XYZ file of N, CA and C in Angstrom:
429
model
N -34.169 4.462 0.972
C -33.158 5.375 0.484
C -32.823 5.082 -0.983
N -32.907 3.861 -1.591
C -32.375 3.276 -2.559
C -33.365 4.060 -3.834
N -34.502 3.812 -3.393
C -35.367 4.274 -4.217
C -35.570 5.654 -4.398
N -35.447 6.954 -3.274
C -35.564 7.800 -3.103
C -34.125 8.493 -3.988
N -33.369 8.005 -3.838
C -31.766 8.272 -4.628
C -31.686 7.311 -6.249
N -32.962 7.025 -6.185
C -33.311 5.993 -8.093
C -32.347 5.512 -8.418
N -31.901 4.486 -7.188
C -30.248 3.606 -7.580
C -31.309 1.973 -7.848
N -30.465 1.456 -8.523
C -30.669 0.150 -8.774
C -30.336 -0.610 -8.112
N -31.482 -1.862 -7.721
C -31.218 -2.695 -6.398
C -29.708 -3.130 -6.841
N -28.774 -3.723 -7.574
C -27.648 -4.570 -7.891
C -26.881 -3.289 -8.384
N -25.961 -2.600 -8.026
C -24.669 -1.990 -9.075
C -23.216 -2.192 -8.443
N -22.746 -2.172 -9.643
C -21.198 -1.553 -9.690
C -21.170 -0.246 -9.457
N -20.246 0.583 -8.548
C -20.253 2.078 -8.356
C -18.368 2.404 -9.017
N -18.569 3.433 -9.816
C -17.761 4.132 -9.985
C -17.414 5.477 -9.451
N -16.539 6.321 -8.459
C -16.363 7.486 -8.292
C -15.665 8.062 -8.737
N -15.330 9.319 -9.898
C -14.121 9.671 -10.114
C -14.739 10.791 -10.933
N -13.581 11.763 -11.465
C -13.928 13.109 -12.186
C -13.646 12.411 -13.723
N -14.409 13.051 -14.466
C -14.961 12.431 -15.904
C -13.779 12.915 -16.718
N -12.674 12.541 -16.806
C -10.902 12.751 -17.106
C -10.760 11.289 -18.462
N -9.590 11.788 -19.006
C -8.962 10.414 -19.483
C -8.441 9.276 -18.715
N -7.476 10.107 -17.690
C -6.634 8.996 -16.973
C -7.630 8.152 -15.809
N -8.924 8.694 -15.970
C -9.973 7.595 -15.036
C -10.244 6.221 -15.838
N -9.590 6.670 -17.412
C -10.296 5.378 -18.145
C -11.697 4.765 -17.728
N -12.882 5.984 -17.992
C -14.534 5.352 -17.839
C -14.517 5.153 -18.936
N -14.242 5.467 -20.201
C -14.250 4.775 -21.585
C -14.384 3.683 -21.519
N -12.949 2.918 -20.988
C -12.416 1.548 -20.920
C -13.586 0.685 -20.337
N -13.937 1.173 -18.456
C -14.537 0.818 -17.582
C -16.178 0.249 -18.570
N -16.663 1.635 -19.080
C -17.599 1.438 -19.805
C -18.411 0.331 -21.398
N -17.027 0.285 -21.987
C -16.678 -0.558 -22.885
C -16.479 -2.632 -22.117
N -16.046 -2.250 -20.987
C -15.850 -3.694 -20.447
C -17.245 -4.137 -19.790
N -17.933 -3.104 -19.108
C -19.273 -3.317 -18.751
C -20.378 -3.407 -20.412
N -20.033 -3.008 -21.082
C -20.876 -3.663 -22.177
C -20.362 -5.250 -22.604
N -19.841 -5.626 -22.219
C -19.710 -7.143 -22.710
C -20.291 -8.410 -21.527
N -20.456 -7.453 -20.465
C -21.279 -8.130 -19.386
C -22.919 -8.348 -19.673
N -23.082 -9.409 -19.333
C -24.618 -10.098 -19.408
C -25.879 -9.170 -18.702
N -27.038 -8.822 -19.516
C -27.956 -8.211 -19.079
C -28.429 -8.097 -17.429
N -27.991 -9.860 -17.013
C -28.675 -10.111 -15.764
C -27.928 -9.059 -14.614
N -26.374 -8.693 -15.503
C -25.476 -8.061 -14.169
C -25.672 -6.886 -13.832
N -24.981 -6.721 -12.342
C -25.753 -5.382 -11.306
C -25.067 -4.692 -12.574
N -26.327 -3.084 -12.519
C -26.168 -1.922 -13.629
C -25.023 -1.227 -13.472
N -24.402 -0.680 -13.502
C -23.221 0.491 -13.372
C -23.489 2.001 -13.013
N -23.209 2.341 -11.623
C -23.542 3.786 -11.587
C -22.115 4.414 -11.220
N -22.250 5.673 -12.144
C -20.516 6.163 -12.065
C -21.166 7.888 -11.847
N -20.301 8.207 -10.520
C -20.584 9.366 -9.992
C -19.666 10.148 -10.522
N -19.848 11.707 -10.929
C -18.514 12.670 -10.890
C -19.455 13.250 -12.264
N -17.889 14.242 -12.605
C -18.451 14.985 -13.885
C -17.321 15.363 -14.171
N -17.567 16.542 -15.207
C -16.092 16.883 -15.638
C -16.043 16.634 -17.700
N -15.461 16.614 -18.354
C -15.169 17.243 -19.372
C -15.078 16.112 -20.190
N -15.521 15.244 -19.901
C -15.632 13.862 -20.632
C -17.377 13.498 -20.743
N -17.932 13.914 -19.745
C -19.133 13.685 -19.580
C -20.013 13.550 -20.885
N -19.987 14.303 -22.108
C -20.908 14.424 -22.917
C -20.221 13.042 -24.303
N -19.100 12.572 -24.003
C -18.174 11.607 -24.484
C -18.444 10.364 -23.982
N -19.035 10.352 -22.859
C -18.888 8.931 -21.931
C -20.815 8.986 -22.229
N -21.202 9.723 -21.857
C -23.168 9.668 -22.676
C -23.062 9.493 -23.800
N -22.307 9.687 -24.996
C -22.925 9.281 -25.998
C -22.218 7.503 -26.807
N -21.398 7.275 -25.944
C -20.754 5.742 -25.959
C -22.162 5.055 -25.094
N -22.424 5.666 -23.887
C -23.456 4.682 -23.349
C -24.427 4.450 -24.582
N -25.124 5.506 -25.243
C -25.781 5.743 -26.231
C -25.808 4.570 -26.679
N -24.102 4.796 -27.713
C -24.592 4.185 -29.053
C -24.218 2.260 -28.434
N -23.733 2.385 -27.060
C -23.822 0.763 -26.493
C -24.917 0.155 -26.149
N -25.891 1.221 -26.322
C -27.360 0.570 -25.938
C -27.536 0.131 -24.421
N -26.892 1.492 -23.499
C -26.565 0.763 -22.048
C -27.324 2.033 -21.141
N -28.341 2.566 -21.856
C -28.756 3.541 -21.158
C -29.788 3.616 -19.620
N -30.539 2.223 -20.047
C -31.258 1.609 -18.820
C -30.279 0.816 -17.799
N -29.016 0.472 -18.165
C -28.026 -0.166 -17.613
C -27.139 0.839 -16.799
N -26.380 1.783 -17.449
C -25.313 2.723 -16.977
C -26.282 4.197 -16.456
N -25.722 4.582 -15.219
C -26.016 5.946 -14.692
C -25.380 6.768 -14.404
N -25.568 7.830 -14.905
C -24.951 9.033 -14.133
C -25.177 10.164 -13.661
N -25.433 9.820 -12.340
C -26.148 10.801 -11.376
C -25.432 12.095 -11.394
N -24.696 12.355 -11.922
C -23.615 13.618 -11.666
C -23.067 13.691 -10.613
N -22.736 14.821 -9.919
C -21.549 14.612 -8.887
C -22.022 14.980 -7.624
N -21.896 14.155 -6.827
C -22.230 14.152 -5.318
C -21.940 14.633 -4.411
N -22.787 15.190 -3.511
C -21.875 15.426 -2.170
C -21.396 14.877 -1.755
N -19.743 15.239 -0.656
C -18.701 14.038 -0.076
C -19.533 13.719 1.007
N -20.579 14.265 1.657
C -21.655 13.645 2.713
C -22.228 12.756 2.556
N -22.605 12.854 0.919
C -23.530 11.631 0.760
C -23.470 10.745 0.334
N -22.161 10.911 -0.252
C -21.190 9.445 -1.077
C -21.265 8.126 -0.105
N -20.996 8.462 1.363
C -21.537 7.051 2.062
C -22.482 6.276 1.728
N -23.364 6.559 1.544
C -25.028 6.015 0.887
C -24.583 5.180 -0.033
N -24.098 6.228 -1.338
C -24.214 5.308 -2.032
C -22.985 3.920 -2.368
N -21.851 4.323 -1.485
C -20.893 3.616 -1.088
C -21.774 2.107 -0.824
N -22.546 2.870 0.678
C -22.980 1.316 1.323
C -24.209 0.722 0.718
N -24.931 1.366 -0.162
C -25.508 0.111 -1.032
C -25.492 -0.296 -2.316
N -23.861 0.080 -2.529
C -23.521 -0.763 -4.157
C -22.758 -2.539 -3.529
N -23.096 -2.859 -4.836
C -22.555 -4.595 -5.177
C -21.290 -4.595 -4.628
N -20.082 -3.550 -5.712
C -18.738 -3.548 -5.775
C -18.685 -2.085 -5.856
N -17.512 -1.827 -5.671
C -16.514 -0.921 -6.307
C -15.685 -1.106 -7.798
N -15.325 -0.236 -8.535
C -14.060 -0.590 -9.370
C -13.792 0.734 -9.632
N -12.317 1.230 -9.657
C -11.617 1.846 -9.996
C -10.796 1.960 -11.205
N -11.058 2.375 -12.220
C -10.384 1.718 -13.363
C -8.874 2.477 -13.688
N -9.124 3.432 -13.014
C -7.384 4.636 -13.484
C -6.103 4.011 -14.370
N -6.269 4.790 -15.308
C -5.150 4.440 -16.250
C -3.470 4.674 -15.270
N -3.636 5.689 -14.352
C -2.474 6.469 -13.828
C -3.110 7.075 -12.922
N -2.725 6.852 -11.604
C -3.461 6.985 -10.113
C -1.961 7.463 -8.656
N -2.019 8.662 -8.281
C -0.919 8.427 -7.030
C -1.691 7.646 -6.187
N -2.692 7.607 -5.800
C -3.068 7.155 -4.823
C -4.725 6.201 -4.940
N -5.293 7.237 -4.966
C -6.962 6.499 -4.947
C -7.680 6.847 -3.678
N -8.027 7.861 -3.107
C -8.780 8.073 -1.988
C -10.266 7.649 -2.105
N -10.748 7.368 -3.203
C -11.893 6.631 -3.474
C -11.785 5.192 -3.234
N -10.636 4.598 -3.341
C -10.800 2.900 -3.031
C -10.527 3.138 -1.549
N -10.104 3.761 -0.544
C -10.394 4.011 0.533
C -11.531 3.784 1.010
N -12.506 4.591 0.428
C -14.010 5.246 0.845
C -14.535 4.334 0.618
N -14.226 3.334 -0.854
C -14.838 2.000 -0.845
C -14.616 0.835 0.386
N -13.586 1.121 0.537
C -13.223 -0.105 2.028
C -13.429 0.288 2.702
N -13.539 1.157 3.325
C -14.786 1.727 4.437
C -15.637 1.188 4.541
N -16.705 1.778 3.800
C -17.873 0.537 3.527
C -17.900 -0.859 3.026
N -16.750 -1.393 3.251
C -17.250 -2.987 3.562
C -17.223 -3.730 1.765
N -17.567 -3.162 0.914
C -17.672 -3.629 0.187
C -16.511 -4.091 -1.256
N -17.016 -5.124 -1.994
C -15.517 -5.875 -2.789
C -15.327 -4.689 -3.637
N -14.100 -4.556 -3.752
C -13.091 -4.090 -5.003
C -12.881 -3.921 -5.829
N -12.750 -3.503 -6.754
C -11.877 -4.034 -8.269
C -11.052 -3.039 -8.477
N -9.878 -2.675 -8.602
C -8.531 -1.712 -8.531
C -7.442 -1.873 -9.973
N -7.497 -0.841 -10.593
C -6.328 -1.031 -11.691
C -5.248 -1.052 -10.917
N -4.214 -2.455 -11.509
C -2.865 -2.384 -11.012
C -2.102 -1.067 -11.117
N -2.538 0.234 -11.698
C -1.666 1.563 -12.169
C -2.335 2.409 -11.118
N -3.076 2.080 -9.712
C -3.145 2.834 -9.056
C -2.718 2.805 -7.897
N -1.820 3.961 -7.042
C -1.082 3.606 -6.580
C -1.005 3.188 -4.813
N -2.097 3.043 -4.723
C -2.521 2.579 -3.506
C -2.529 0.427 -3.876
N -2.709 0.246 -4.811
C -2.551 -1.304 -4.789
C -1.506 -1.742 -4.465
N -0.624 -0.710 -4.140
C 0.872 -1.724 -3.748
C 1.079 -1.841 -1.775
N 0.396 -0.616 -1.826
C 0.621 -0.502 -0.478
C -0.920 -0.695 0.318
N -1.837 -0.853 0.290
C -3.141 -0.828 0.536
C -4.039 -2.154 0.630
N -4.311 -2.245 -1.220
C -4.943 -2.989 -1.611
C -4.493 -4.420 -1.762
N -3.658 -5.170 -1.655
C -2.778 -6.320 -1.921
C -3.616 -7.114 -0.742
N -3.208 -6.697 0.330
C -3.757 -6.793 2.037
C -4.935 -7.173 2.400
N -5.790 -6.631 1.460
C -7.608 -6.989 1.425
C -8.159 -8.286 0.689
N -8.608 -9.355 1.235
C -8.999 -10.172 0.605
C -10.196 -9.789 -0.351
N -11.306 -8.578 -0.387
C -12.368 -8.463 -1.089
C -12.081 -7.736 -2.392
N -10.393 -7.472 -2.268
C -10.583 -6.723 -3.263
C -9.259 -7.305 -4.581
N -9.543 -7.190 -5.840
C -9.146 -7.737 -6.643
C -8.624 -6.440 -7.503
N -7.107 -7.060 -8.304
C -6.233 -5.806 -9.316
C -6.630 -6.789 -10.485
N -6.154 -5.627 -11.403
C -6.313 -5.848 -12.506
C -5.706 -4.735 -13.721
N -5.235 -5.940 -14.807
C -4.445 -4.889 -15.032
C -5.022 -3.509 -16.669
N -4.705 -3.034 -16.876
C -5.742 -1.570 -17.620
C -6.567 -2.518 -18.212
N -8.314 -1.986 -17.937
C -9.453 -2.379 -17.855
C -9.390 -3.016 -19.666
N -9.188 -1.490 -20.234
C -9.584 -2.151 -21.430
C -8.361 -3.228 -22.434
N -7.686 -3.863 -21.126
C -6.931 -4.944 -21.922
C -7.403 -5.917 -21.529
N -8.203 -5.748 -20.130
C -8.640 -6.732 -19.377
C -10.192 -7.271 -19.921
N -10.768 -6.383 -20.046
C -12.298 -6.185 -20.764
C -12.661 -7.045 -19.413
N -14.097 -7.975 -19.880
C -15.055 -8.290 -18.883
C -15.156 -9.252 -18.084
N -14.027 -9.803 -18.434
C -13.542 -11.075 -17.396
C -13.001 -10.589 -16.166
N -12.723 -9.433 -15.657
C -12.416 -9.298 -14.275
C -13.334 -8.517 -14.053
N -14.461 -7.991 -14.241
C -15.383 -7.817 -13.735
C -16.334 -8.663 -13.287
């Protein structure tokens, strides 16, 4: 399946609509300070940032690194749920997060901005999963 869906054996998965308040800027900017060896970054969705967030991968030189498959079916988001590394959620400003849901579903670790609002009531509770507070203050040490 992995291959058939041209995911990379090791990633970080991102789900979210290509917005400001998702902060993939941030997300994206903190994954460039991470070491070549680390799982690649695949960030699903689309939306009005998209041609903004490609040309930062660009000029970060993260194009064999970062993916973006565009936006998925909610059928098939399991897949790629259950064979990423992690999750991370980076939301500048979040009510909730029904995507870090979908991530704990499938089993797999975390990473949650403290500004979303399921970490108070949700995420605290889970040992796999780790807050943090806005990505790009945090940069690549909590990743």
């Amino acid at each position: 399946m992995r291959t058939q869906l041209k995911l990379p054996h090791r990633y970080f998965l991102a789900v979210a609509r290509f917005t400001e308040k998702k902060n993939l800027s941030g997300l994206i900017d903190a994954y460039s300070d991470l070491p070549a060896s680390s799982p690649d970054l695949v960030m699903i969705g689309d939306g009005p940032l998209k041609a903004e967030l490609q040309k930062q991968i660009a000029d970060l030189m993260l194009t064999d690194r970062v993916h973006l498959p565009g936006p998925i079916g909610y059928a098939d988001l399991p897949v790629y749920y259950g064979l990423a590394t992690a999750f991370i959620h980076a939301s500048t400003t979040e009510q909730w997060g029904l995507v870090v849901n979908e991530a704990m579903a499938a089993g797999i670790p975390i990473a949650v901005s403290d500004r979303c609002g399921c970490a108070e009531d949700l995420v605290k509770k889970e040992s796999t999963v780790r807050l943090f507070p806005r990505i790009n203050a945090a940069k690549s040490s909590l990743l």
